[in-house]
Amino acid sequence: MTMELTTIWFALIAILWAGYFLLEGFDFGVGILLPVLGRDDRERRLLINTIGPVWDGNEVWLLVAGGATFAAFPEWYATLFSGFYLPLLIILVALILRGVAFEYRGKIDDGRWRRRWDLCIIGGSLVPAVLWGVAFGNIVRGVPLNAEHEYVGGFLDLLNPYALLGGLTTLTLFTLHGAVFLALKTDGEVRHRAGRLAATLGVPAIVVAGGFLLWTALAHHDVGGWVLSGLAALALAGAVVAARLRREGWAFLATGTTVVLATFALFVTLFPNVMPSTIDPAFSLTVDNASSTPYTLRVMTWVALAFTPIVLGYQGWTYWVFRKRLTVEHIPPAVVVPARETA
């Protein structure tokens, strides 16, 4: 029974991370593309408003994923946050700056003020988009863990070629995902610009993401990983075709599918480990030696069954309410906005 619960919670954590990358991925892409697709202040405000009602809700998936890891696999959580302390701290600071920038960029009618906060939005999107890939690349590849499951490497050990390719993969995928989202959520010139950019970004995304997934599959020889990686590659190719045909809805579905399948491929490849050791496989953290007690896992399972449908229903309702396309005409000329608005 304990083994079944640990496997279930490993799968649930994989789903939480896939959901986070699916939803926050296009938020990151919008922020990264802010200076590319937003040619003046009204267009940049338009881009921000496409994610204004949902970006903070999307970040809840990260909080839940972290909390679930802490409760279900405390050894994994402790080793991860001690060994990856600096990159995770950088991600946290970047996310905080981005959130503050959304709230404050329109508070003062001054071009320099807005440009500084725009830089925070761009950096607060670009940095996590890269570092999440680097972090998961290292988790799948393995890190130097000793017999006490303590990380004994340094920061530079995390900057290996495989992990850096993982960072480039998440950067390209999230940027493409964001471009497709903007083509889906806007109309007029911004929509056409975003669609053209998405069609252009598709080719490098296929090359980079395909190379990373192929490297992963060849290194671990996992059948499930091969299957999921292949399906992710097909979905990405479909996204490129749909983007070139200007079928934004299908393109967004395909990029979202790519992100989810690629995340699942990494977790399937990782299982039953949660953090392999490059020093000795016997020192690796697994779903068994890193898990909480059976009682804790049972309580968590009942809580998840009770509250997950409520959260999913509320978030789905939010997306439905704010489903319509936006245009520059929806953005008033006034620059200073009241408190609690994000434009």
CSV table of C-alpha atoms in Angstrom, one decimal:
chain,number,residue,atom,x,y,z
A,1,MET,CA,0.0,0.0,0.0
A,2,THR,CA,2.8,2.4,0.9
A,3,MET,CA,4.5,1.7,-2.5
A,4,GLU,CA,1.2,2.4,-4.3
A,5,LEU,CA,0.8,5.7,-2.4
A,6,THR,CA,4.4,6.9,-3.2
A,7,THR,CA,3.9,6.1,-6.9
A,8,ILE,CA,0.5,7.9,-6.9
A,9,TRP,CA,2.1,11.0,-5.3
A,10,PHE,CA,5.0,10.9,-7.6
A,11,ALA,CA,2.5,10.9,-10.5
A,12,LEU,CA,0.5,13.8,-8.9
A,13,ILE,CA,3.6,15.9,-8.5
A,14,ALA,CA,4.4,15.2,-12.2
A,15,ILE,CA,0.9,16.4,-13.0
A,16,LEU,CA,1.3,19.6,-10.9
A,17,TRP,CA,4.6,20.5,-12.6
A,18,ALA,CA,3.1,19.8,-16.0
A,19,GLY,CA,0.2,22.0,-15.2
A,20,TYR,CA,2.5,24.8,-14.0
A,21,PHE,CA,4.6,24.7,-17.1
A,22,LEU,CA,1.5,24.5,-19.3
A,23,LEU,CA,-0.1,27.6,-17.7
A,24,GLU,CA,2.9,29.6,-16.5
A,25,GLY,CA,4.8,28.8,-19.7
A,26,PHE,CA,2.7,31.1,-21.8
A,27,ASP,CA,2.9,33.8,-19.1
A,28,PHE,CA,6.7,33.6,-19.4
A,29,GLY,CA,6.5,33.7,-23.1
A,30,VAL,CA,4.3,36.8,-23.1
A,31,GLY,CA,6.8,38.6,-20.7
A,32,ILE,CA,9.8,37.5,-22.9
A,33,LEU,CA,8.1,38.8,-26.0
A,34,LEU,CA,7.0,42.1,-24.5
A,35,PRO,CA,9.7,44.2,-26.2
A,36,VAL,CA,9.4,42.2,-29.5
A,37,LEU,CA,5.6,42.4,-30.1
A,38,GLY,CA,4.8,45.5,-28.1
A,39,ARG,CA,5.9,48.4,-30.2
A,40,ASP,CA,4.4,51.2,-28.1
A,41,ASP,CA,3.0,51.5,-24.6
A,42,ARG,CA,-0.6,50.7,-25.5
A,43,GLU,CA,0.5,47.5,-27.3
A,44,ARG,CA,2.7,46.5,-24.3
A,45,ARG,CA,-0.3,47.1,-22.0
A,46,LEU,CA,-2.4,44.9,-24.3
A,47,LEU,CA,0.1,42.1,-24.0
A,48,ILE,CA,0.2,42.4,-20.2
A,49,ASN,CA,-3.6,42.4,-20.1
A,50,THR,CA,-3.9,39.1,-21.9
A,51,ILE,CA,-2.4,37.4,-18.8
A,52,GLY,CA,-3.5,40.0,-16.2
A,53,PRO,CA,-6.5,38.0,-14.9
A,54,VAL,CA,-4.7,34.6,-14.8
A,55,TRP,CA,-0.9,34.9,-14.2
A,56,ASP,CA,-1.2,34.9,-10.4
A,57,GLY,CA,-3.6,31.9,-10.4
A,58,ASN,CA,-1.1,30.1,-12.7
A,59,GLU,CA,1.6,30.5,-10.1
A,60,VAL,CA,-0.5,28.6,-7.5
A,61,TRP,CA,0.5,25.4,-9.4
A,62,LEU,CA,4.1,26.1,-8.4
A,63,LEU,CA,3.1,26.6,-4.7
A,64,VAL,CA,1.1,23.4,-4.7
A,65,ALA,CA,3.8,21.4,-6.4
A,66,GLY,CA,6.4,22.7,-3.9
A,67,GLY,CA,4.0,22.0,-1.0
A,68,ALA,CA,3.2,18.5,-2.2
A,69,THR,CA,6.8,17.7,-2.6
A,70,PHE,CA,7.6,18.9,0.9
A,71,ALA,CA,4.7,16.8,2.4
A,72,ALA,CA,5.0,13.6,0.3
A,73,PHE,CA,8.8,13.5,-0.2
A,74,PRO,CA,10.5,15.6,2.5
A,75,GLU,CA,14.0,14.1,1.8
A,76,TRP,CA,13.6,15.1,-1.9
A,77,TYR,CA,12.5,18.6,-0.9
A,78,ALA,CA,15.3,19.1,1.6
A,79,THR,CA,18.0,17.9,-0.8
A,80,LEU,CA,16.6,19.8,-3.7
A,81,PHE,CA,16.3,23.1,-1.9
A,82,SER,CA,19.7,22.8,-0.2
A,83,GLY,CA,21.6,21.7,-3.4
A,84,PHE,CA,19.8,24.0,-5.7
A,85,TYR,CA,19.6,26.9,-3.3
A,86,LEU,CA,21.1,29.6,-5.5
A,87,PRO,CA,19.2,29.0,-8.7
A,88,LEU,CA,15.9,28.5,-6.9
A,89,LEU,CA,16.6,31.8,-5.0
A,90,ILE,CA,17.2,33.5,-8.3
A,91,ILE,CA,13.9,32.2,-9.7
A,92,LEU,CA,12.1,33.3,-6.6
A,93,VAL,CA,13.5,36.9,-6.8
A,94,ALA,CA,12.7,37.0,-10.5
A,95,LEU,CA,9.1,35.9,-9.9
A,96,ILE,CA,8.7,38.5,-7.2
A,97,LEU,CA,10.0,41.3,-9.4
A,98,ARG,CA,7.7,40.3,-12.2
A,99,GLY,CA,4.7,40.3,-9.9
A,100,VAL,CA,5.6,43.7,-8.5
A,101,ALA,CA,6.2,45.1,-12.0
A,102,PHE,CA,2.7,44.0,-13.2
A,103,GLU,CA,1.2,46.0,-10.3
A,104,TYR,CA,3.4,49.1,-10.4
A,105,ARG,CA,4.3,49.8,-14.1
A,106,GLY,CA,1.2,52.0,-14.6
A,107,LYS,CA,1.2,53.9,-11.3
A,108,ILE,CA,3.2,56.9,-12.6
A,109,ASP,CA,2.8,58.7,-15.9
A,110,ASP,CA,6.5,58.5,-16.8
A,111,GLY,CA,8.1,56.7,-19.7
A,112,ARG,CA,11.3,55.9,-17.8
A,113,TRP,CA,9.3,54.5,-14.9
A,114,ARG,CA,7.4,52.1,-17.2
A,115,ARG,CA,10.5,51.1,-19.1
A,116,ARG,CA,12.2,50.0,-15.8
A,117,TRP,CA,9.3,47.9,-14.8
A,118,ASP,CA,9.1,46.5,-18.3
A,119,LEU,CA,12.7,45.3,-17.8
A,120,CYS,CA,11.6,43.6,-14.6
A,121,ILE,CA,8.8,41.8,-16.4
A,122,ILE,CA,11.1,40.7,-19.2
A,123,GLY,CA,13.8,39.5,-16.8
A,124,GLY,CA,11.3,38.0,-14.4
A,125,SER,CA,10.0,35.9,-17.3
A,126,LEU,CA,13.3,35.1,-19.0
A,127,VAL,CA,15.3,34.0,-16.0
A,128,PRO,CA,12.8,31.4,-14.7
A,129,ALA,CA,12.1,30.1,-18.2
A,130,VAL,CA,15.8,29.2,-18.5
A,131,LEU,CA,16.5,28.1,-14.9
A,132,TRP,CA,13.5,25.7,-14.6
A,133,GLY,CA,14.9,23.8,-17.5
A,134,VAL,CA,18.4,23.8,-16.0
A,135,ALA,CA,17.0,22.6,-12.7
A,136,PHE,CA,15.0,19.7,-14.2
A,137,GLY,CA,17.8,18.8,-16.5
A,138,ASN,CA,20.0,18.3,-13.4
A,139,ILE,CA,17.3,16.3,-11.6
A,140,VAL,CA,17.0,13.9,-14.4
A,141,ARG,CA,20.7,13.7,-15.2
A,142,GLY,CA,21.6,13.3,-11.5
A,143,VAL,CA,23.7,15.3,-9.1
A,144,PRO,CA,26.6,14.4,-6.7
A,145,LEU,CA,24.8,13.0,-3.6
A,146,ASN,CA,26.7,11.3,-0.8
A,147,ALA,CA,25.5,8.4,1.4
A,148,GLU,CA,23.5,10.8,3.6
A,149,HIS,CA,21.7,12.1,0.5
A,150,GLU,CA,23.4,15.5,0.8
A,151,TYR,CA,24.4,17.5,-2.2
A,152,VAL,CA,28.2,17.8,-2.3
A,153,GLY,CA,28.7,19.6,-5.6
A,154,GLY,CA,29.0,23.3,-6.3
A,155,PHE,CA,27.0,25.8,-8.4
A,156,LEU,CA,29.1,25.2,-11.5
A,157,ASP,CA,28.3,21.5,-11.4
A,158,LEU,CA,24.7,22.4,-12.3
A,159,LEU,CA,25.9,24.2,-15.4
A,160,ASN,CA,26.7,21.1,-17.4
A,161,PRO,CA,25.9,20.8,-21.2
A,162,TYR,CA,22.8,18.6,-20.7
A,163,ALA,CA,21.2,20.9,-18.1
A,164,LEU,CA,22.0,24.0,-20.2
A,165,LEU,CA,20.3,22.4,-23.2
A,166,GLY,CA,17.4,21.8,-20.9
A,167,GLY,CA,17.3,25.5,-20.1
A,168,LEU,CA,17.4,26.4,-23.7
A,169,THR,CA,14.6,23.9,-24.4
A,170,THR,CA,12.2,25.5,-21.8
A,171,LEU,CA,13.2,29.0,-23.1
A,172,THR,CA,12.3,28.2,-26.7
A,173,LEU,CA,9.2,26.2,-25.8
A,174,PHE,CA,7.8,28.8,-23.5
A,175,THR,CA,8.5,31.6,-25.9
A,176,LEU,CA,6.7,29.7,-28.7
A,177,HIS,CA,3.9,28.9,-26.3
A,178,GLY,CA,3.6,32.6,-25.4
A,179,ALA,CA,3.6,33.7,-29.1
A,180,VAL,CA,0.8,31.2,-29.9
A,181,PHE,CA,-1.2,32.4,-26.9
A,182,LEU,CA,-0.9,36.0,-27.9
A,183,ALA,CA,-2.1,35.1,-31.4
A,184,LEU,CA,-5.0,33.4,-29.8
A,185,LYS,CA,-5.9,36.1,-27.3
A,186,THR,CA,-5.4,39.3,-29.4
A,187,ASP,CA,-6.8,40.7,-32.7
A,188,GLY,CA,-5.6,43.1,-35.3
A,189,GLU,CA,-2.0,43.8,-36.0
A,190,VAL,CA,-0.7,42.3,-32.8
A,191,ARG,CA,-2.4,39.0,-33.6
A,192,HIS,CA,-0.9,38.9,-37.1
A,193,ARG,CA,2.6,39.8,-35.7
A,194,ALA,CA,2.4,37.1,-33.0
A,195,GLY,CA,1.2,34.5,-35.5
A,196,ARG,CA,4.1,35.2,-37.9
A,197,LEU,CA,6.6,35.1,-35.0
A,198,ALA,CA,5.1,31.8,-33.8
A,199,ALA,CA,5.6,30.2,-37.2
A,200,THR,CA,9.2,31.4,-37.2
A,201,LEU,CA,9.9,30.2,-33.7
A,202,GLY,CA,8.6,26.7,-34.4
A,203,VAL,CA,11.7,25.5,-36.3
A,204,PRO,CA,14.3,26.3,-33.6
A,205,ALA,CA,12.0,25.0,-31.0
A,206,ILE,CA,11.8,21.6,-32.9
A,207,VAL,CA,15.6,21.5,-33.2
A,208,VAL,CA,16.4,22.4,-29.5
A,209,ALA,CA,13.5,20.5,-27.8
A,210,GLY,CA,14.0,17.5,-30.1
A,211,GLY,CA,17.7,17.4,-29.4
A,212,PHE,CA,17.1,17.5,-25.6
A,213,LEU,CA,14.4,14.8,-25.6
A,214,LEU,CA,16.5,12.6,-27.8
A,215,TRP,CA,19.5,13.0,-25.6
A,216,THR,CA,17.4,12.1,-22.6
A,217,ALA,CA,15.9,9.0,-24.2
A,218,LEU,CA,19.3,7.8,-25.4
A,219,ALA,CA,20.9,8.3,-22.0
A,220,HIS,CA,18.3,6.4,-20.1
A,221,HIS,CA,16.9,3.8,-22.5
A,222,ASP,CA,13.4,4.1,-21.0
A,223,VAL,CA,10.5,2.9,-23.2
A,224,GLY,CA,8.0,5.2,-21.6
A,225,GLY,CA,10.3,8.1,-22.1
A,226,TRP,CA,10.8,7.2,-25.7
A,227,VAL,CA,7.1,7.0,-26.4
A,228,LEU,CA,6.3,10.3,-24.6
A,229,SER,CA,9.2,12.1,-26.2
A,230,GLY,CA,8.1,10.9,-29.6
A,231,LEU,CA,4.5,12.1,-29.0
A,232,ALA,CA,5.8,15.5,-27.7
A,233,ALA,CA,7.8,15.9,-30.9
A,234,LEU,CA,4.8,15.1,-33.1
A,235,ALA,CA,2.7,17.6,-31.1
A,236,LEU,CA,5.4,20.3,-31.6
A,237,ALA,CA,5.5,19.6,-35.3
A,238,GLY,CA,1.7,19.9,-35.4
A,239,ALA,CA,2.0,23.2,-33.5
A,240,VAL,CA,4.3,24.6,-36.2
A,241,VAL,CA,2.0,23.5,-39.0
A,242,ALA,CA,-1.1,25.0,-37.2
A,243,ALA,CA,0.8,28.3,-36.6
A,244,ARG,CA,1.8,28.6,-40.3
A,245,LEU,CA,-1.9,27.9,-41.2
A,246,ARG,CA,-3.0,30.6,-38.7
A,247,ARG,CA,-5.1,28.1,-36.7
A,248,GLU,CA,-4.3,29.6,-33.4
A,249,GLY,CA,-6.6,27.4,-31.3
A,250,TRP,CA,-5.0,24.2,-32.7
A,251,ALA,CA,-1.6,25.6,-32.4
A,252,PHE,CA,-2.1,26.5,-28.7
A,253,LEU,CA,-3.5,23.1,-28.0
A,254,ALA,CA,-0.5,21.5,-29.7
A,255,THR,CA,2.1,23.6,-27.8
A,256,GLY,CA,0.4,22.9,-24.6
A,257,THR,CA,0.4,19.2,-25.3
A,258,THR,CA,4.1,19.4,-26.1
A,259,VAL,CA,4.9,21.0,-22.8
A,260,VAL,CA,2.8,18.5,-20.9
A,261,LEU,CA,4.2,15.4,-22.7
A,262,ALA,CA,7.8,16.6,-22.4
A,263,THR,CA,7.3,17.1,-18.7
A,264,PHE,CA,5.8,13.7,-18.3
A,265,ALA,CA,8.7,12.2,-20.3
A,266,LEU,CA,11.2,13.6,-17.8
A,267,PHE,CA,9.3,12.2,-14.8
A,268,VAL,CA,8.8,8.8,-16.4
A,269,THR,CA,12.5,8.7,-17.2
A,270,LEU,CA,13.3,9.7,-13.7
A,271,PHE,CA,11.1,7.1,-11.9
A,272,PRO,CA,11.6,5.3,-9.5
A,273,ASN,CA,14.3,7.8,-8.6
A,274,VAL,CA,13.4,11.4,-7.5
A,275,MET,CA,17.1,12.5,-7.5
A,276,PRO,CA,19.8,10.2,-8.8
A,277,SER,CA,23.3,10.3,-7.4
A,278,THR,CA,26.2,10.6,-9.9
A,279,ILE,CA,28.6,9.4,-7.1
A,280,ASP,CA,27.0,6.0,-6.5
A,281,PRO,CA,23.5,4.8,-7.6
A,282,ALA,CA,23.0,3.4,-4.1
A,283,PHE,CA,23.1,7.0,-2.8
A,284,SER,CA,20.2,8.0,-5.0
A,285,LEU,CA,16.9,9.3,-3.6
A,286,THR,CA,13.9,7.2,-4.6
A,287,VAL,CA,10.2,7.4,-4.2
A,288,ASP,CA,10.6,4.9,-1.3
A,289,ASN,CA,13.5,6.3,0.7
A,290,ALA,CA,12.5,9.9,0.3
A,291,SER,CA,8.8,9.6,1.1
A,292,SER,CA,6.7,10.5,4.2
A,293,THR,CA,4.9,8.0,6.4
A,294,PRO,CA,2.0,6.0,5.0
A,295,TYR,CA,-0.4,7.9,7.3
A,296,THR,CA,0.7,11.3,6.0
A,297,LEU,CA,0.3,10.1,2.4
A,298,ARG,CA,-3.2,8.8,3.1
A,299,VAL,CA,-4.3,12.1,4.7
A,300,MET,CA,-2.8,14.0,1.8
A,301,THR,CA,-4.7,11.8,-0.7
A,302,TRP,CA,-8.0,12.5,0.9
A,303,VAL,CA,-7.4,16.2,1.1
A,304,ALA,CA,-6.3,16.2,-2.6
A,305,LEU,CA,-9.5,14.3,-3.6
A,306,ALA,CA,-11.6,16.9,-1.8
A,307,PHE,CA,-10.1,20.1,-2.9
A,308,THR,CA,-8.6,19.5,-6.3
A,309,PRO,CA,-11.9,19.6,-8.2
A,310,ILE,CA,-12.8,22.9,-6.6
A,311,VAL,CA,-9.6,24.5,-7.6
A,312,LEU,CA,-9.7,23.2,-11.1
A,313,GLY,CA,-13.4,24.3,-11.5
A,314,TYR,CA,-12.6,27.8,-10.3
A,315,GLN,CA,-9.6,28.2,-12.5
A,316,GLY,CA,-11.5,26.8,-15.5
A,317,TRP,CA,-14.3,29.3,-14.8
A,318,THR,CA,-11.7,32.2,-14.7
A,319,TYR,CA,-10.4,31.3,-18.1
A,320,TRP,CA,-13.9,31.0,-19.5
A,321,VAL,CA,-14.9,34.5,-18.2
A,322,PHE,CA,-11.8,36.1,-19.8
A,323,ARG,CA,-11.9,34.1,-23.0
A,324,LYS,CA,-12.5,36.9,-25.5
A,325,ARG,CA,-9.8,38.4,-27.7
A,326,LEU,CA,-8.3,41.8,-26.9
A,327,THR,CA,-7.3,44.6,-29.2
A,328,VAL,CA,-5.5,47.9,-28.8
A,329,GLU,CA,-8.9,49.6,-28.9
A,330,HIS,CA,-9.7,47.9,-25.6
A,331,ILE,CA,-6.8,49.8,-23.9
A,332,PRO,CA,-7.7,53.3,-22.9
A,333,PRO,CA,-5.3,56.1,-23.7
A,334,ALA,CA,-4.8,57.0,-20.1
A,335,VAL,CA,-1.6,55.7,-18.6
A,336,VAL,CA,-2.1,55.9,-14.9
A,337,VAL,CA,-4.3,53.1,-13.7
A,338,PRO,CA,-6.1,52.7,-10.4
A,339,ALA,CA,-4.8,50.3,-7.8
A,340,ARG,CA,-5.3,46.6,-8.3
A,341,GLU,CA,-5.2,46.8,-12.1
A,342,THR,CA,-2.3,45.2,-13.9
A,343,ALA,CA,-2.0,47.4,-17.0
